[in-house]
PDB file of C-alpha atoms in Angstrom:
ATOM      1  CA  ARG A   3     -28.158  82.244 -48.793  1.00  0.00           C
ATOM      2  CA  HIS A   4     -30.108  79.594 -46.874  1.00  0.00           C
ATOM      3  CA  TYR A   5     -27.176  77.188 -47.254  1.00  0.00           C
ATOM      4  CA  GLU A   6     -24.798  79.825 -45.826  1.00  0.00           C
ATOM      5  CA  ASP A   7     -27.040  80.372 -42.777  1.00  0.00           C
ATOM      6  CA  GLU A   8     -27.309  76.631 -42.199  1.00  0.00           C
ATOM      7  CA  LYS A   9     -23.546  76.272 -42.433  1.00  0.00           C
ATOM      8  CA  LYS A  10     -23.003  79.139 -39.960  1.00  0.00           C
ATOM      9  CA  MET A  11     -25.476  77.596 -37.518  1.00  0.00           C
ATOM     10  CA  LYS A  12     -23.736  74.205 -37.754  1.00  0.00           C
ATOM     11  CA  SER A  13     -20.409  75.912 -37.033  1.00  0.00           C
ATOM     12  CA  PHE A  14     -21.893  77.809 -34.083  1.00  0.00           C
ATOM     13  CA  VAL A  15     -23.456  74.667 -32.615  1.00  0.00           C
ATOM     14  CA  MET A  16     -20.145  72.814 -33.005  1.00  0.00           C
ATOM     15  CA  LEU A  17     -18.340  75.720 -31.309  1.00  0.00           C
ATOM     16  CA  LEU A  18     -20.716  75.429 -28.333  1.00  0.00           C
ATOM     17  CA  THR A  19     -20.006  71.693 -28.097  1.00  0.00           C
ATOM     18  CA  ILE A  20     -16.239  72.200 -28.325  1.00  0.00           C
ATOM     19  CA  SER A  21     -16.396  74.890 -25.631  1.00  0.00           C
ATOM     20  CA  ARG A  22     -17.994  72.287 -23.362  1.00  0.00           C
ATOM     21  CA  LEU A  23     -15.287  69.738 -24.232  1.00  0.00           C
ATOM     22  CA  ILE A  24     -12.564  72.047 -22.931  1.00  0.00           C
ATOM     23  CA  SER A  25     -14.468  73.589 -20.017  1.00  0.00           C
ATOM     24  CA  GLY A  26     -14.197  70.500 -17.769  1.00  0.00           C
ATOM     25  CA  PRO A  27     -10.421  70.690 -17.292  1.00  0.00           C
ATOM     26  CA  ILE A  28     -10.607  74.487 -17.029  1.00  0.00           C
ATOM     27  CA  ILE A  29     -13.199  74.231 -14.236  1.00  0.00           C
ATOM     28  CA  PHE A  30     -11.017  71.654 -12.470  1.00  0.00           C
ATOM     29  CA  PHE A  31      -7.913  73.862 -12.553  1.00  0.00           C
ATOM     30  CA  LEU A  32      -9.810  77.005 -11.553  1.00  0.00           C
ATOM     31  CA  ALA A  33     -11.284  75.296  -8.497  1.00  0.00           C
ATOM     32  CA  ASN A  34      -8.480  72.985  -7.411  1.00  0.00           C
ATOM     33  CA  VAL A  35      -5.320  74.843  -8.385  1.00  0.00           C
ATOM     34  CA  PHE A  36      -6.327  78.511  -8.240  1.00  0.00           C
ATOM     35  CA  GLU A  37      -9.220  78.255  -5.729  1.00  0.00           C
ATOM     36  CA  GLN A  38     -11.353  80.428  -8.007  1.00  0.00           C
ATOM     37  CA  TYR A  39     -14.638  78.793  -7.045  1.00  0.00           C
ATOM     38  CA  LEU A  40     -16.914  81.565  -8.244  1.00  0.00           C
ATOM     39  CA  ILE A  41     -15.317  81.607 -11.702  1.00  0.00           C
ATOM     40  CA  ALA A  42     -15.515  77.788 -11.787  1.00  0.00           C
ATOM     41  CA  PHE A  43     -19.209  78.113 -10.824  1.00  0.00           C
ATOM     42  CA  VAL A  44     -19.889  80.600 -13.634  1.00  0.00           C
ATOM     43  CA  ILE A  45     -18.082  78.516 -16.267  1.00  0.00           C
ATOM     44  CA  PHE A  46     -19.856  75.379 -15.086  1.00  0.00           C
ATOM     45  CA  LEU A  47     -23.216  77.178 -15.250  1.00  0.00           C
ATOM     46  CA  LEU A  48     -22.456  78.455 -18.758  1.00  0.00           C
ATOM     47  CA  SER A  49     -21.480  74.921 -19.801  1.00  0.00           C
ATOM     48  CA  ALA A  50     -24.753  73.532 -18.448  1.00  0.00           C
ATOM     49  CA  VAL A  51     -26.762  76.180 -20.297  1.00  0.00           C
ATOM     50  CA  THR A  52     -24.713  75.558 -23.440  1.00  0.00           C
ATOM     51  CA  ASP A  53     -25.542  71.840 -23.141  1.00  0.00           C
ATOM     52  CA  PHE A  54     -29.212  72.725 -23.531  1.00  0.00           C
ATOM     53  CA  PHE A  55     -28.715  75.291 -26.287  1.00  0.00           C
ATOM     54  CA  ASP A  56     -26.438  73.342 -28.609  1.00  0.00           C
ATOM     55  CA  GLY A  57     -28.965  70.516 -28.846  1.00  0.00           C
ATOM     56  CA  PHE A  58     -31.928  72.880 -29.072  1.00  0.00           C
ATOM     57  CA  LEU A  59     -30.340  74.991 -31.814  1.00  0.00           C
ATOM     58  CA  ALA A  60     -29.160  71.936 -33.747  1.00  0.00           C
ATOM     59  CA  ARG A  61     -32.687  70.493 -33.816  1.00  0.00           C
ATOM     60  CA  ARG A  62     -34.460  73.816 -34.345  1.00  0.00           C
ATOM     61  CA  TYR A  63     -32.323  74.863 -37.323  1.00  0.00           C
ATOM     62  CA  GLN A  64     -31.563  71.407 -38.723  1.00  0.00           C
ATOM     63  CA  ALA A  65     -27.902  71.969 -37.859  1.00  0.00           C
ATOM     64  CA  GLU A  66     -27.294  68.490 -36.462  1.00  0.00           C
ATOM     65  CA  SER A  67     -24.157  66.695 -37.530  1.00  0.00           C
ATOM     66  CA  SER A  68     -22.937  63.157 -36.994  1.00  0.00           C
ATOM     67  CA  LEU A  69     -19.795  64.511 -35.280  1.00  0.00           C
ATOM     68  CA  GLY A  70     -21.922  66.713 -33.030  1.00  0.00           C
ATOM     69  CA  LYS A  71     -24.075  63.738 -32.033  1.00  0.00           C
ATOM     70  CA  VAL A  72     -20.911  61.904 -30.948  1.00  0.00           C
ATOM     71  CA  LEU A  73     -19.189  64.848 -29.235  1.00  0.00           C
ATOM     72  CA  ASP A  74     -22.224  66.125 -27.301  1.00  0.00           C
ATOM     73  CA  PRO A  75     -22.496  63.203 -24.845  1.00  0.00           C
ATOM     74  CA  ILE A  76     -18.692  63.055 -24.573  1.00  0.00           C
ATOM     75  CA  ALA A  77     -18.626  66.730 -23.574  1.00  0.00           C
ATOM     76  CA  ASP A  78     -21.273  66.043 -20.916  1.00  0.00           C
ATOM     77  CA  LYS A  79     -19.204  63.209 -19.486  1.00  0.00           C
ATOM     78  CA  ILE A  80     -15.958  65.202 -19.499  1.00  0.00           C
ATOM     79  CA  ILE A  81     -17.583  68.072 -17.605  1.00  0.00           C
ATOM     80  CA  LEU A  82     -19.262  65.674 -15.189  1.00  0.00           C
ATOM     81  CA  VAL A  83     -16.128  63.639 -14.428  1.00  0.00           C
ATOM     82  CA  CYS A  84     -13.863  66.697 -14.114  1.00  0.00           C
ATOM     83  CA  ALA A  85     -16.335  68.393 -11.773  1.00  0.00           C
ATOM     84  CA  LEU A  86     -16.949  65.317  -9.617  1.00  0.00           C
ATOM     85  CA  VAL A  87     -13.206  64.627  -9.269  1.00  0.00           C
ATOM     86  CA  SER A  88     -12.679  68.303  -8.448  1.00  0.00           C
ATOM     87  CA  ILE A  89     -15.387  68.314  -5.775  1.00  0.00           C
ATOM     88  CA  ASN A  90     -14.109  65.061  -4.273  1.00  0.00           C
ATOM     89  CA  LEU A  91     -10.609  66.470  -3.948  1.00  0.00           C
ATOM     90  CA  LEU A  92     -11.995  69.605  -2.299  1.00  0.00           C
ATOM     91  CA  ILE A  93     -14.370  67.840   0.102  1.00  0.00           C
ATOM     92  CA  ASP A  94     -12.499  64.605   0.880  1.00  0.00           C
ATOM     93  CA  SER A  95     -15.696  62.696   1.719  1.00  0.00           C
ATOM     94  CA  ILE A  96     -16.226  58.941   1.365  1.00  0.00           C
ATOM     95  CA  TYR A  97     -19.971  59.584   0.966  1.00  0.00           C
ATOM     96  CA  ILE A  98     -19.549  62.040  -1.944  1.00  0.00           C
ATOM     97  CA  GLY A  99     -16.848  59.791  -3.398  1.00  0.00           C
ATOM     98  CA  PHE A 100     -19.183  56.791  -3.366  1.00  0.00           C
ATOM     99  CA  LEU A 101     -22.026  58.760  -4.984  1.00  0.00           C
ATOM    100  CA  SER A 102     -19.568  59.980  -7.628  1.00  0.00           C
ATOM    101  CA  ILE A 103     -18.458  56.417  -8.365  1.00  0.00           C
ATOM    102  CA  ILE A 104     -22.085  55.367  -8.858  1.00  0.00           C
ATOM    103  CA  ILE A 105     -22.729  58.308 -11.193  1.00  0.00           C
ATOM    104  CA  ILE A 106     -19.545  57.881 -13.247  1.00  0.00           C
ATOM    105  CA  SER A 107     -19.976  54.095 -13.459  1.00  0.00           C
ATOM    106  CA  ARG A 108     -23.518  54.603 -14.760  1.00  0.00           C
ATOM    107  CA  GLU A 109     -22.256  56.953 -17.457  1.00  0.00           C
ATOM    108  CA  ILE A 110     -19.672  54.414 -18.632  1.00  0.00           C
ATOM    109  CA  TRP A 111     -22.192  51.530 -18.528  1.00  0.00           C
ATOM    110  CA  VAL A 112     -24.858  53.421 -20.476  1.00  0.00           C
ATOM    111  CA  SER A 113     -22.270  54.540 -23.045  1.00  0.00           C
ATOM    112  CA  GLY A 114     -21.411  50.880 -23.560  1.00  0.00           C
ATOM    113  CA  LEU A 115     -25.094  49.981 -23.929  1.00  0.00           C
ATOM    114  CA  ARG A 116     -25.535  52.761 -26.486  1.00  0.00           C
ATOM    115  CA  GLU A 117     -22.540  51.523 -28.475  1.00  0.00           C
ATOM    116  CA  HIS A 118     -23.884  47.971 -28.365  1.00  0.00           C
ATOM    117  CA  ASN A 119     -27.352  49.087 -29.474  1.00  0.00           C
ATOM    118  CA  SER A 120     -25.840  51.177 -32.254  1.00  0.00           C
ATOM    119  CA  GLN A 121     -23.980  48.151 -33.599  1.00  0.00           C
ATOM    120  CA  MET A 122     -27.137  46.047 -33.359  1.00  0.00           C
ATOM    121  CA  GLY A 123     -29.209  48.680 -35.189  1.00  0.00           C
ATOM    122  CA  LYS A 124     -31.399  49.186 -32.100  1.00  0.00           C
ATOM    123  CA  ILE A 125     -30.302  52.660 -31.023  1.00  0.00           C
ATOM    124  CA  SER A 126     -33.818  53.623 -29.911  1.00  0.00           C
ATOM    125  CA  ARG A 127     -33.486  51.226 -26.967  1.00  0.00           C
ATOM    126  CA  THR A 128     -31.180  53.705 -25.270  1.00  0.00           C
ATOM    127  CA  SER A 129     -32.690  56.977 -26.497  1.00  0.00           C
ATOM    128  CA  VAL A 130     -32.472  59.635 -23.809  1.00  0.00           C
ATOM    129  CA  SER A 131     -35.471  59.331 -21.499  1.00  0.00           C
ATOM    130  CA  LEU A 132     -37.190  62.108 -19.568  1.00  0.00           C
ATOM    131  CA  LEU A 133     -35.937  60.552 -16.329  1.00  0.00           C
ATOM    132  CA  ALA A 134     -32.369  60.680 -17.694  1.00  0.00           C
ATOM    133  CA  LYS A 135     -32.845  64.396 -18.405  1.00  0.00           C
ATOM    134  CA  TYR A 136     -33.911  64.864 -14.777  1.00  0.00           C
ATOM    135  CA  LYS A 137     -30.824  62.904 -13.730  1.00  0.00           C
ATOM    136  CA  THR A 138     -28.592  65.252 -15.697  1.00  0.00           C
ATOM    137  CA  ALA A 139     -30.394  68.311 -14.325  1.00  0.00           C
ATOM    138  CA  THR A 140     -29.919  67.126 -10.716  1.00  0.00           C
ATOM    139  CA  GLN A 141     -26.241  66.367 -11.377  1.00  0.00           C
ATOM    140  CA  PHE A 142     -25.608  69.782 -12.858  1.00  0.00           C
ATOM    141  CA  PHE A 143     -27.622  71.576 -10.154  1.00  0.00           C
ATOM    142  CA  SER A 144     -25.745  69.751  -7.404  1.00  0.00           C
ATOM    143  CA  ILE A 145     -22.337  70.482  -8.914  1.00  0.00           C
ATOM    144  CA  ALA A 146     -23.170  74.155  -9.482  1.00  0.00           C
ATOM    145  CA  LEU A 147     -24.373  74.423  -5.877  1.00  0.00           C
ATOM    146  CA  TYR A 148     -21.123  72.853  -4.637  1.00  0.00           C
ATOM    147  CA  TYR A 149     -19.002  75.439  -6.463  1.00  0.00           C
ATOM    148  CA  TYR A 150     -21.250  78.265  -5.272  1.00  0.00           C
ATOM    149  CA  SER A 151     -21.010  76.925  -1.712  1.00  0.00           C
ATOM    150  CA  PHE A 152     -17.209  76.743  -1.964  1.00  0.00           C
ATOM    151  CA  ALA A 153     -17.136  80.372  -3.143  1.00  0.00           C
ATOM    152  CA  TYR A 154     -19.172  81.610  -0.180  1.00  0.00           C
ATOM    153  CA  ASN A 155     -18.429  78.841   2.362  1.00  0.00           C
ATOM    154  CA  LEU A 156     -22.119  77.916   2.737  1.00  0.00           C
ATOM    155  CA  ALA A 157     -22.625  74.941   5.058  1.00  0.00           C
ATOM    156  CA  LEU A 158     -26.312  74.670   4.112  1.00  0.00           C
ATOM    157  CA  GLY A 159     -25.351  74.755   0.427  1.00  0.00           C
ATOM    158  CA  PHE A 160     -22.981  71.811   0.929  1.00  0.00           C
ATOM    159  CA  PHE A 161     -25.707  69.862   2.713  1.00  0.00           C
ATOM    160  CA  ILE A 162     -28.319  70.537   0.004  1.00  0.00           C
ATOM    161  CA  ALA A 163     -25.810  69.807  -2.771  1.00  0.00           C
ATOM    162  CA  GLY A 164     -24.974  66.464  -1.134  1.00  0.00           C
ATOM    163  CA  PHE A 165     -28.653  65.569  -0.881  1.00  0.00           C
ATOM    164  CA  ILE A 166     -29.277  66.484  -4.531  1.00  0.00           C
ATOM    165  CA  LEU A 167     -26.214  64.465  -5.559  1.00  0.00           C
ATOM    166  CA  PHE A 168     -27.736  61.514  -3.671  1.00  0.00           C
ATOM    167  CA  LEU A 169     -30.977  61.949  -5.679  1.00  0.00           C
ATOM    168  CA  SER A 170     -28.887  62.079  -8.829  1.00  0.00           C
ATOM    169  CA  ALA A 171     -27.186  58.801  -7.902  1.00  0.00           C
ATOM    170  CA  VAL A 172     -30.608  57.180  -7.332  1.00  0.00           C
ATOM    171  CA  LEU A 173     -31.782  58.456 -10.746  1.00  0.00           C
ATOM    172  CA  SER A 174     -28.505  57.196 -12.248  1.00  0.00           C
ATOM    173  CA  ILE A 175     -29.175  53.687 -10.961  1.00  0.00           C
ATOM    174  CA  LYS A 176     -32.813  53.753 -12.086  1.00  0.00           C
ATOM    175  CA  THR A 177     -32.035  54.963 -15.609  1.00  0.00           C
ATOM    176  CA  ALA A 178     -29.144  52.489 -15.942  1.00  0.00           C
ATOM    177  CA  LEU A 179     -31.505  49.655 -14.996  1.00  0.00           C
ATOM    178  CA  ASP A 180     -34.130  50.938 -17.466  1.00  0.00           C
ATOM    179  CA  TYR A 181     -31.615  51.145 -20.318  1.00  0.00           C
ATOM    180  CA  THR A 182     -30.212  47.714 -19.441  1.00  0.00           C
ATOM    181  CA  LYS A 183     -33.693  46.158 -19.473  1.00  0.00           C
ATOM    182  CA  ASN A 184     -34.501  47.868 -22.804  1.00  0.00           C
ATOM    183  CA  THR A 185     -31.225  46.688 -24.316  1.00  0.00           C
ATOM    184  CA  PHE A 186     -31.569  43.030 -23.411  1.00  0.00           C
ATOM    185  CA  GLN A 187     -35.303  42.557 -23.924  1.00  0.00           C
ATOM    186  CA  GLU A 188     -36.346  40.210 -26.698  1.00  0.00           C
ATOM    187  CA  ASN A 189     -37.272  41.439 -30.250  1.00  0.00           C
TER     188      ASN A 189
END
């Protein structure tokens, strides 16, 4: 019986991760093709909440899997890139475009560092830091606020979302530098 429950939990956690893998393109099409900003906002919000719960449930119920550990950060990046491209197409702003390039470049760089550290047997050098969790939270909050602001045409919302995205870019740079230093330190 315990084995059955564990297996069901692993399947549920994997389902949450897979839902996040496909939600990025869905959010993009809802916002940019169908102009359904409120629905895009809700799906993005659900994806962000799911990001927390799939990891929490996997750890809490020992339902972690090697595939889940690989797909989880990929799902985060797919949602992030789809949303940032979507917002850039909707806003057409050099400023937001530049912040997005910083954020996306950081994600690619840190993924490379993690792969390198994995091959070197030093994966702990790029373990997710508390500051990186704040970075992700600011990214997701900013993106959600953009979609909400599109839905209700909120000028103040756009301004606040842009400021929070700026903070996210600063945190992206800081965490990338921290991970880089950790990766290339001696021992």
